[in-house]
């Protein structure tokens, strides 16, 4: 009970507010982006439509080597980030094991906040937690791409769709396109965690920098998802 009472006093109120803004902003933006993409043009919605078209075209191809190559190529990105994330987590745990020396080094940086070793450890734990979350999202994306490859490999031949009325090209495209889209969304969640990790790094300087970094990253994510040039190109509006 005493430890629970001490916990709120470990950090000043402004730090708790910065942490609250960070988590509310992260979860809130993720929910906002998912809901907004259902009613407004977004990169996620535009690419999901292309994935559906891709899987529909797969049903017309006699040889589907190119489809397998594309799925494998897509899975390399989450694989690379998952491997990189493991190294980052290992580095953070190593720093956590030598936090006394690391905190002294950070104190020597210009504009860095002077905090106790315990508070410094909390900041490292936050970063480690972000990258652990990213690791799980990247590895889940890899598995989902594997499921998508299985669906492509198991797809009926083009002539079977024409001769068997129980088979539907549209139903297959919906199912396979959804699996590949879910893999892409998981990868996007991992990338979003990487972006927000930069905001968390700003906490080592000050809670105000932490809050500014959080708002800045969310603004960048919004611009890229709903107002980017690539979205216009995907919609056919690019010049």
mmCIF file with all atom_site columns, N, CA, C and O in Angstrom, residues 145-163:
data_model
loop_
_atom_site.group_PDB
_atom_site.id
_atom_site.type_symbol
_atom_site.label_atom_id
_atom_site.label_alt_id
_atom_site.label_comp_id
_atom_site.label_asym_id
_atom_site.label_entity_id
_atom_site.label_seq_id
_atom_site.pdbx_PDB_ins_code
_atom_site.Cartn_x
_atom_site.Cartn_y
_atom_site.Cartn_z
_atom_site.occupancy
_atom_site.B_iso_or_equiv
_atom_site.pdbx_formal_charge
_atom_site.auth_seq_id
_atom_site.auth_comp_id
_atom_site.auth_asym_id
_atom_site.auth_atom_id
_atom_site.pdbx_PDB_model_num
ATOM 1  N N  . UNK A 1 145 ? 1.169   -12.377 -43.487 1.00 0.00 ? 145 UNK A N  1
ATOM 2  C CA . UNK A 1 145 ? 1.605   -12.469 -44.881 1.00 0.00 ? 145 UNK A CA 1
ATOM 3  C C  . UNK A 1 145 ? 1.800   -13.932 -45.280 1.00 0.00 ? 145 UNK A C  1
ATOM 4  O O  . UNK A 1 145 ? 1.544   -14.309 -46.434 1.00 0.00 ? 145 UNK A O  1
ATOM 5  N N  . UNK A 1 146 ? 2.250   -14.765 -44.339 1.00 0.00 ? 146 UNK A N  1
ATOM 6  C CA . UNK A 1 146 ? 2.367   -16.198 -44.613 1.00 0.00 ? 146 UNK A CA 1
ATOM 7  C C  . UNK A 1 146 ? 0.994   -16.801 -44.903 1.00 0.00 ? 146 UNK A C  1
ATOM 8  O O  . UNK A 1 146 ? 0.838   -17.609 -45.827 1.00 0.00 ? 146 UNK A O  1
ATOM 9  N N  . UNK A 1 147 ? -0.010  -16.380 -44.129 1.00 0.00 ? 147 UNK A N  1
ATOM 10 C CA . UNK A 1 147 ? -1.368  -16.862 -44.371 1.00 0.00 ? 147 UNK A CA 1
ATOM 11 C C  . UNK A 1 147 ? -1.860  -16.419 -45.756 1.00 0.00 ? 147 UNK A C  1
ATOM 12 O O  . UNK A 1 147 ? -2.538  -17.169 -46.461 1.00 0.00 ? 147 UNK A O  1
ATOM 13 N N  . UNK A 1 148 ? -1.520  -15.176 -46.119 1.00 0.00 ? 148 UNK A N  1
ATOM 14 C CA . UNK A 1 148 ? -1.904  -14.682 -47.439 1.00 0.00 ? 148 UNK A CA 1
ATOM 15 C C  . UNK A 1 148 ? -1.260  -15.490 -48.559 1.00 0.00 ? 148 UNK A C  1
ATOM 16 O O  . UNK A 1 148 ? -1.907  -15.795 -49.572 1.00 0.00 ? 148 UNK A O  1
ATOM 17 N N  . UNK A 1 149 ? 0.022   -15.855 -48.361 1.00 0.00 ? 149 UNK A N  1
ATOM 18 C CA . UNK A 1 149 ? 0.718   -16.670 -49.363 1.00 0.00 ? 149 UNK A CA 1
ATOM 19 C C  . UNK A 1 149 ? 0.052   -18.039 -49.489 1.00 0.00 ? 149 UNK A C  1
ATOM 20 O O  . UNK A 1 149 ? -0.066  -18.588 -50.600 1.00 0.00 ? 149 UNK A O  1
ATOM 21 N N  . UNK A 1 150 ? -0.394  -18.601 -48.362 1.00 0.00 ? 150 UNK A N  1
ATOM 22 C CA . UNK A 1 150 ? -1.089  -19.886 -48.401 1.00 0.00 ? 150 UNK A CA 1
ATOM 23 C C  . UNK A 1 150 ? -2.389  -19.793 -49.181 1.00 0.00 ? 150 UNK A C  1
ATOM 24 O O  . UNK A 1 150 ? -2.733  -20.692 -49.956 1.00 0.00 ? 150 UNK A O  1
ATOM 25 N N  . UNK A 1 151 ? -3.116  -18.702 -48.997 1.00 0.00 ? 151 UNK A N  1
ATOM 26 C CA . UNK A 1 151 ? -4.371  -18.516 -49.729 1.00 0.00 ? 151 UNK A CA 1
ATOM 27 C C  . UNK A 1 151 ? -4.121  -18.398 -51.231 1.00 0.00 ? 151 UNK A C  1
ATOM 28 O O  . UNK A 1 151 ? -4.872  -18.958 -52.042 1.00 0.00 ? 151 UNK A O  1
ATOM 29 N N  . UNK A 1 152 ? -3.075  -17.678 -51.605 1.00 0.00 ? 152 UNK A N  1
ATOM 30 C CA . UNK A 1 152 ? -2.749  -17.546 -53.022 1.00 0.00 ? 152 UNK A CA 1
ATOM 31 C C  . UNK A 1 152 ? -2.366  -18.900 -53.608 1.00 0.00 ? 152 UNK A C  1
ATOM 32 O O  . UNK A 1 152 ? -2.788  -19.270 -54.715 1.00 0.00 ? 152 UNK A O  1
ATOM 33 N N  . UNK A 1 153 ? -1.571  -19.658 -52.861 1.00 0.00 ? 153 UNK A N  1
ATOM 34 C CA . UNK A 1 153 ? -1.145  -20.970 -53.344 1.00 0.00 ? 153 UNK A CA 1
ATOM 35 C C  . UNK A 1 153 ? -2.312  -21.949 -53.436 1.00 0.00 ? 153 UNK A C  1
ATOM 36 O O  . UNK A 1 153 ? -2.320  -22.834 -54.301 1.00 0.00 ? 153 UNK A O  1
ATOM 37 N N  . UNK A 1 154 ? -3.299  -21.805 -52.547 1.00 0.00 ? 154 UNK A N  1
ATOM 38 C CA . UNK A 1 154 ? -4.441  -22.715 -52.520 1.00 0.00 ? 154 UNK A CA 1
ATOM 39 C C  . UNK A 1 154 ? -5.594  -22.255 -53.403 1.00 0.00 ? 154 UNK A C  1
ATOM 40 O O  . UNK A 1 154 ? -6.618  -22.955 -53.473 1.00 0.00 ? 154 UNK A O  1
ATOM 41 N N  . UNK A 1 155 ? -5.452  -21.132 -54.051 1.00 0.00 ? 155 UNK A N  1
ATOM 42 C CA . UNK A 1 155 ? -6.535  -20.615 -54.892 1.00 0.00 ? 155 UNK A CA 1
ATOM 43 C C  . UNK A 1 155 ? -6.834  -21.571 -56.042 1.00 0.00 ? 155 UNK A C  1
ATOM 44 O O  . UNK A 1 155 ? -5.916  -22.136 -56.644 1.00 0.00 ? 155 UNK A O  1
ATOM 45 N N  . UNK A 1 156 ? -8.108  -21.791 -56.360 1.00 0.00 ? 156 UNK A N  1
ATOM 46 C CA . UNK A 1 156 ? -8.453  -22.654 -57.492 1.00 0.00 ? 156 UNK A CA 1
ATOM 47 C C  . UNK A 1 156 ? -7.883  -22.111 -58.804 1.00 0.00 ? 156 UNK A C  1
ATOM 48 O O  . UNK A 1 156 ? -7.619  -20.911 -58.925 1.00 0.00 ? 156 UNK A O  1
ATOM 49 N N  . UNK A 1 157 ? -7.708  -22.995 -59.763 1.00 0.00 ? 157 UNK A N  1
ATOM 50 C CA . UNK A 1 157 ? -7.233  -22.569 -61.073 1.00 0.00 ? 157 UNK A CA 1
ATOM 51 C C  . UNK A 1 157 ? -8.273  -21.689 -61.747 1.00 0.00 ? 157 UNK A C  1
ATOM 52 O O  . UNK A 1 157 ? -9.466  -21.740 -61.418 1.00 0.00 ? 157 UNK A O  1
ATOM 53 N N  . UNK A 1 158 ? -7.819  -20.905 -62.704 1.00 0.00 ? 158 UNK A N  1
ATOM 54 C CA . UNK A 1 158 ? -8.722  -19.979 -63.382 1.00 0.00 ? 158 UNK A CA 1
ATOM 55 C C  . UNK A 1 158 ? -9.902  -20.709 -64.020 1.00 0.00 ? 158 UNK A C  1
ATOM 56 O O  . UNK A 1 158 ? -11.055 -20.269 -63.944 1.00 0.00 ? 158 UNK A O  1
ATOM 57 N N  . UNK A 1 159 ? -9.648  -21.851 -64.657 1.00 0.00 ? 159 UNK A N  1
ATOM 58 C CA . UNK A 1 159 ? -10.720 -22.587 -65.321 1.00 0.00 ? 159 UNK A CA 1
ATOM 59 C C  . UNK A 1 159 ? -11.717 -23.185 -64.336 1.00 0.00 ? 159 UNK A C  1
ATOM 60 O O  . UNK A 1 159 ? -12.894 -23.393 -64.657 1.00 0.00 ? 159 UNK A O  1
ATOM 61 N N  . UNK A 1 160 ? -11.264 -23.454 -63.087 1.00 0.00 ? 160 UNK A N  1
ATOM 62 C CA . UNK A 1 160 ? -12.167 -24.002 -62.089 1.00 0.00 ? 160 UNK A CA 1
ATOM 63 C C  . UNK A 1 160 ? -13.233 -22.998 -61.678 1.00 0.00 ? 160 UNK A C  1
ATOM 64 O O  . UNK A 1 160 ? -14.371 -23.373 -61.385 1.00 0.00 ? 160 UNK A O  1
ATOM 65 N N  . UNK A 1 161 ? -12.868 -21.720 -61.625 1.00 0.00 ? 161 UNK A N  1
ATOM 66 C CA . UNK A 1 161 ? -13.862 -20.694 -61.319 1.00 0.00 ? 161 UNK A CA 1
ATOM 67 C C  . UNK A 1 161 ? -14.953 -20.654 -62.380 1.00 0.00 ? 161 UNK A C  1
ATOM 68 O O  . UNK A 1 161 ? -16.117 -20.382 -62.082 1.00 0.00 ? 161 UNK A O  1
ATOM 69 N N  . UNK A 1 162 ? -14.579 -20.921 -63.625 1.00 0.00 ? 162 UNK A N  1
ATOM 70 C CA . UNK A 1 162 ? -15.530 -20.847 -64.727 1.00 0.00 ? 162 UNK A CA 1
ATOM 71 C C  . UNK A 1 162 ? -16.424 -22.081 -64.801 1.00 0.00 ? 162 UNK A C  1
ATOM 72 O O  . UNK A 1 162 ? -17.583 -21.992 -65.223 1.00 0.00 ? 162 UNK A O  1
ATOM 73 N N  . UNK A 1 163 ? -15.899 -23.243 -64.379 1.00 0.00 ? 163 UNK A N  1
ATOM 74 C CA . UNK A 1 163 ? -16.655 -24.482 -64.508 1.00 0.00 ? 163 UNK A CA 1
ATOM 75 C C  . UNK A 1 163 ? -17.434 -24.860 -63.255 1.00 0.00 ? 163 UNK A C  1
ATOM 76 O O  . UNK A 1 163 ? -18.412 -25.593 -63.334 1.00 0.00 ? 163 UNK A O  1
#
